[in-house]
PDB file of C-alpha atoms in Angstrom:
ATOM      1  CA  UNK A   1     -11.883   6.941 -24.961  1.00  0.00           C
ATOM      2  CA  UNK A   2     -10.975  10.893 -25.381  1.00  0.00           C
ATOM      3  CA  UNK A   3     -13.027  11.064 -21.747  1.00  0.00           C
ATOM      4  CA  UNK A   4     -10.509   7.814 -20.004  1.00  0.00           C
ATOM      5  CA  UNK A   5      -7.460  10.011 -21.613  1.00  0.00           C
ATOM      6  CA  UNK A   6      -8.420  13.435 -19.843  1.00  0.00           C
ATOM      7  CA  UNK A   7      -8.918  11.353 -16.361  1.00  0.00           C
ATOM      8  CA  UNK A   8      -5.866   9.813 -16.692  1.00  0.00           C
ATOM      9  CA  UNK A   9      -4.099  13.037 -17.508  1.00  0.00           C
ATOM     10  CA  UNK A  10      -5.941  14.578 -14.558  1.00  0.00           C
ATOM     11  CA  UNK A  11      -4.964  11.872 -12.483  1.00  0.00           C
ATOM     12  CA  UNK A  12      -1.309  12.134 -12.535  1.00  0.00           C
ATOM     13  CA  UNK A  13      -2.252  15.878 -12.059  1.00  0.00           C
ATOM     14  CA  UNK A  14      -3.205  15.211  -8.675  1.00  0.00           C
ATOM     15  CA  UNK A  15      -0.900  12.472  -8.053  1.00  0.00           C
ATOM     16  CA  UNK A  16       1.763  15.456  -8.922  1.00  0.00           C
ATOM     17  CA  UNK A  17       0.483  17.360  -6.107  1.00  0.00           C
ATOM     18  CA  UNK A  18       0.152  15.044  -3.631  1.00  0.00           C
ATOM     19  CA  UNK A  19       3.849  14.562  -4.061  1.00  0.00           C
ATOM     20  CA  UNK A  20       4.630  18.037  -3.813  1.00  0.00           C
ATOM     21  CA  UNK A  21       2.258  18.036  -0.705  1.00  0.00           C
ATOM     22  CA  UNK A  22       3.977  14.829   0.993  1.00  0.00           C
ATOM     23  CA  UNK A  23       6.936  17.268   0.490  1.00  0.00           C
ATOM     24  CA  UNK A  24       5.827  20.127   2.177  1.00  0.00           C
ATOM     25  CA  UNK A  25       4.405  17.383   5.156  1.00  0.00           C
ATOM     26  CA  UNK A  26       1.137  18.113   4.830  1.00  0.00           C
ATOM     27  CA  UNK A  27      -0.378  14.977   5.504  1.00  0.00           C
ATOM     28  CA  UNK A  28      -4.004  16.088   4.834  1.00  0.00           C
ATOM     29  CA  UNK A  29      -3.616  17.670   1.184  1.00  0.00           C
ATOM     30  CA  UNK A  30      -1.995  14.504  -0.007  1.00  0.00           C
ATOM     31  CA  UNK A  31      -4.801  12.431   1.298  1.00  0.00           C
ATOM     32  CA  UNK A  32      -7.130  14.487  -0.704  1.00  0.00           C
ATOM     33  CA  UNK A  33      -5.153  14.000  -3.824  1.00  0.00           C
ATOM     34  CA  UNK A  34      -3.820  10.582  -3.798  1.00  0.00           C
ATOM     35  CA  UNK A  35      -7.799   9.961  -3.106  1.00  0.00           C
ATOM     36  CA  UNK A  36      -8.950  11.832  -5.913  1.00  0.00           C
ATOM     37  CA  UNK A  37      -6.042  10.522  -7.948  1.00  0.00           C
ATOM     38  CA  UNK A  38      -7.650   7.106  -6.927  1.00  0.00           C
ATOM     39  CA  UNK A  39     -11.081   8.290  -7.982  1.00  0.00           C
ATOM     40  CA  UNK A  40      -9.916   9.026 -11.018  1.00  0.00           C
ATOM     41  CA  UNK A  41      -7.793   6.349 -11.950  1.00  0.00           C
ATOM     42  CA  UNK A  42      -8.763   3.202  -9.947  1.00  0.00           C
ATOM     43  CA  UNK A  43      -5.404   1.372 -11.572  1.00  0.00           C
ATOM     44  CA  UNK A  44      -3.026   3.867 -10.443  1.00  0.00           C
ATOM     45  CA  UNK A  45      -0.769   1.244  -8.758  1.00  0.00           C
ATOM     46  CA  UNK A  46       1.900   3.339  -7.035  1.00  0.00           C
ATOM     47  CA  UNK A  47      -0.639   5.841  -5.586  1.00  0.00           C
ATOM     48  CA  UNK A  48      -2.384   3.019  -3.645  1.00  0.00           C
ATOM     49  CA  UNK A  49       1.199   2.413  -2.422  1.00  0.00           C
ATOM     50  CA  UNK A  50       2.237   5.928  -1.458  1.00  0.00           C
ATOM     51  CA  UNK A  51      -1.711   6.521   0.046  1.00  0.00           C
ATOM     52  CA  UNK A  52      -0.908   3.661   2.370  1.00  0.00           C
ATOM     53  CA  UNK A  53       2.833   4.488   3.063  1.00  0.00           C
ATOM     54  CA  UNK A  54       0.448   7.828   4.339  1.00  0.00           C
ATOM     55  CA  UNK A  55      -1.250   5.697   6.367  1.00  0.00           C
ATOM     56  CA  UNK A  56       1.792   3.626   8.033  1.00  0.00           C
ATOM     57  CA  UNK A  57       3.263   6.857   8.569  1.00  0.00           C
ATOM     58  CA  UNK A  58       0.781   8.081  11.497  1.00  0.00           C
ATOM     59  CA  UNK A  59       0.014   4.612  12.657  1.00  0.00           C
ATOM     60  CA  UNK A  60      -3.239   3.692  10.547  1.00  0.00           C
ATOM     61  CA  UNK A  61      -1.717   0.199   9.486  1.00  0.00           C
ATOM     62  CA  UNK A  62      -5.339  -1.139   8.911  1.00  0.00           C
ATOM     63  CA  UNK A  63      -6.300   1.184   6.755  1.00  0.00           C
ATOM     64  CA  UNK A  64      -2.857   0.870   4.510  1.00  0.00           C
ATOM     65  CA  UNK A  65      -3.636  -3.202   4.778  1.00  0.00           C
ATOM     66  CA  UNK A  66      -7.024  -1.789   3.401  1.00  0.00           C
ATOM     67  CA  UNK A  67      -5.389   0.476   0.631  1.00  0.00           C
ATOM     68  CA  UNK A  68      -3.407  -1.693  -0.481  1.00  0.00           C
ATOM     69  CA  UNK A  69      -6.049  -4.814  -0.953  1.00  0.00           C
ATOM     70  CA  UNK A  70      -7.885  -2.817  -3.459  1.00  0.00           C
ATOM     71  CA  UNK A  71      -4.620  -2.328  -5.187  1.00  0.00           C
ATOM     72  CA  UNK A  72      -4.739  -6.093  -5.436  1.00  0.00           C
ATOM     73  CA  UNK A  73      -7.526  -6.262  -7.082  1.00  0.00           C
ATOM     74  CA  UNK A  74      -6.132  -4.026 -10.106  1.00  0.00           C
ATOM     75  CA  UNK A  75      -2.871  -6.086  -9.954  1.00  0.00           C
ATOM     76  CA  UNK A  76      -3.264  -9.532  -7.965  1.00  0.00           C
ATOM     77  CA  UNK A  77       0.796 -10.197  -9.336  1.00  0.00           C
ATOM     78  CA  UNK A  78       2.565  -7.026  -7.908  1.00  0.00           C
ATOM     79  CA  UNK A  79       4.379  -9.086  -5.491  1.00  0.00           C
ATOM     80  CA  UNK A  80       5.160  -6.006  -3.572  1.00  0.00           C
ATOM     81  CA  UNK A  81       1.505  -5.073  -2.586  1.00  0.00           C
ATOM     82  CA  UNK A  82       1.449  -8.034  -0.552  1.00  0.00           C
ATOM     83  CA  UNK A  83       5.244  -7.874   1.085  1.00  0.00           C
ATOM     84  CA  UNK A  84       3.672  -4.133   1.788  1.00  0.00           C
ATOM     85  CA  UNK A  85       0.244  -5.598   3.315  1.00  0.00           C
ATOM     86  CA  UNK A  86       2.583  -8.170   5.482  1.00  0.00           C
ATOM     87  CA  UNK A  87       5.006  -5.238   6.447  1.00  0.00           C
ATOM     88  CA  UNK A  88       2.125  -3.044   7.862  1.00  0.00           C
ATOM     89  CA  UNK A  89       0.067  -6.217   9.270  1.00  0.00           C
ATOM     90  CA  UNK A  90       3.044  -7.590  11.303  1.00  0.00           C
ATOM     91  CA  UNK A  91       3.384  -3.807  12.215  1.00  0.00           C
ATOM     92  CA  UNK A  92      -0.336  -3.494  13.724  1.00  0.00           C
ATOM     93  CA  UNK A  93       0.480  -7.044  15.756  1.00  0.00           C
ATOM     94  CA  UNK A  94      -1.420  -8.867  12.877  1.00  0.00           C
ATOM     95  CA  UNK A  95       1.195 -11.662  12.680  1.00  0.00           C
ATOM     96  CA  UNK A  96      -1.618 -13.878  11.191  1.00  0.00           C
ATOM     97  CA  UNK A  97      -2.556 -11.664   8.108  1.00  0.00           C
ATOM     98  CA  UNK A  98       1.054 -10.884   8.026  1.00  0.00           C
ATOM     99  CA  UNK A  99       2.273 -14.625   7.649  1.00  0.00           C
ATOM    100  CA  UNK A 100      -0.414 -14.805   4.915  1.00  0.00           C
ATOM    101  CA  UNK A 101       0.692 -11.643   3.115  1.00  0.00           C
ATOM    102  CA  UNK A 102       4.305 -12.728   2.764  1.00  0.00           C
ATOM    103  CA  UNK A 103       3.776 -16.405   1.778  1.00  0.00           C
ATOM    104  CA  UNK A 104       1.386 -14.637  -1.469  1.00  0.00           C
ATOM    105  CA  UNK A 105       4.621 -12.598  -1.999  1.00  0.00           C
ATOM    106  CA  UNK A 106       7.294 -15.549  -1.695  1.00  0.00           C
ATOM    107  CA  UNK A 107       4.224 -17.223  -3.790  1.00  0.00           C
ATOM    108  CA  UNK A 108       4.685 -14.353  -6.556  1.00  0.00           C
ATOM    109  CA  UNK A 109       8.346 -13.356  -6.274  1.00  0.00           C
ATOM    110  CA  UNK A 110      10.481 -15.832  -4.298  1.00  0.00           C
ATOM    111  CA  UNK A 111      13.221 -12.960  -3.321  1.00  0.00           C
ATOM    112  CA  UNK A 112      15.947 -13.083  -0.420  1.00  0.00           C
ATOM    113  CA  UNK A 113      13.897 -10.157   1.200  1.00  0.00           C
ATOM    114  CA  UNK A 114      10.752 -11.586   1.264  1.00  0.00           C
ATOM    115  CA  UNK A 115      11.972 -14.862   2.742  1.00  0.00           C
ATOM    116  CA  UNK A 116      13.823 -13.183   5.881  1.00  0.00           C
ATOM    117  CA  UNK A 117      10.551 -11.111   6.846  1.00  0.00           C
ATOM    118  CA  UNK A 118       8.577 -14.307   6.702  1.00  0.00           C
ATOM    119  CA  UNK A 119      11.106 -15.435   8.889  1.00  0.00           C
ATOM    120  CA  UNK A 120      11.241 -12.692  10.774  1.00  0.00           C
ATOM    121  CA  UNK A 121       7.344 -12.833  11.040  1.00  0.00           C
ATOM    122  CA  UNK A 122       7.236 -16.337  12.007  1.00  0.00           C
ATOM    123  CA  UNK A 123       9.720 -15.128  15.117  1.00  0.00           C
ATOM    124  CA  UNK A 124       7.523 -12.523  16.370  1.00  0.00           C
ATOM    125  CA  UNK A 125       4.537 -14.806  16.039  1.00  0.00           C
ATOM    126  CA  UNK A 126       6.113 -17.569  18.201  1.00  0.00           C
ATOM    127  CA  UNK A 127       7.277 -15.073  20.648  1.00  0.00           C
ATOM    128  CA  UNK A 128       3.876 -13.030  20.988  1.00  0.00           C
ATOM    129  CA  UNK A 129       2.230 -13.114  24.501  1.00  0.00           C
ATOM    130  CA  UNK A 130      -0.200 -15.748  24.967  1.00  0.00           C
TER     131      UNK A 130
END
């Protein structure tokens, strides 16, 4: 137990200083910590989410889809992990996995927002090329 307490401590140590790096936009050193951060607390929630907001930012929408299914596992009813994993699927052209995504997040959390980017989804789907 004393051992879970001094990773979780540590944890928001490096989740800390990934901030700070995101800050000073250096993409690279808050990788390293939001992954450690990870490593050390698998149930840190929000640095799954900022890790994959990393990942949006330079275009790596797969791997934030990726990011933010493990969060899933740690939280299946955070109704924002899956509008997040439809935002950055409809943004890599995955209108399928998007569609999916944001019906789980209507499923969880029937909110205004949710409902106009299924809709919005559902536009770009029927308008994609064939």
């Amino acid at each position: 137990v004393i051992m879970d307490s001094y990773r979780y401590i540590e944890a928001d140590d490096y989740y800390d200083m990934a901030m700070g790096w995101l800050k000073g936009r250096n993409r690279q050193k808050a990788e390293e910590c939001l992954l450690k951060t990870l490593d050390l607390n698998p149930c840190f929630i929000h640095a799954y989410i900022d890790l994959a907001g990393l990942y949006a930012r330079t275009d790596r929408y797969k791997d934030a889809v990726h990011v933010l299914k493990k969060a899933t596992q740690h939280d299946p009813s955070f109704d924002r992990l899956h509008y997040l994993m439809a935002k950055y699927a409809c943004r890599n052209g995955d209108y399928v996995n998007a569609g999916i995504f944001i019906g789980r997040a209507i499923d969880l959390n029937p909110r205004d927002l949710y409902l106009s980017v299924k809709d919005a989804i559902d536009r770009k789907y029927r308008s994609r090329p064939r």
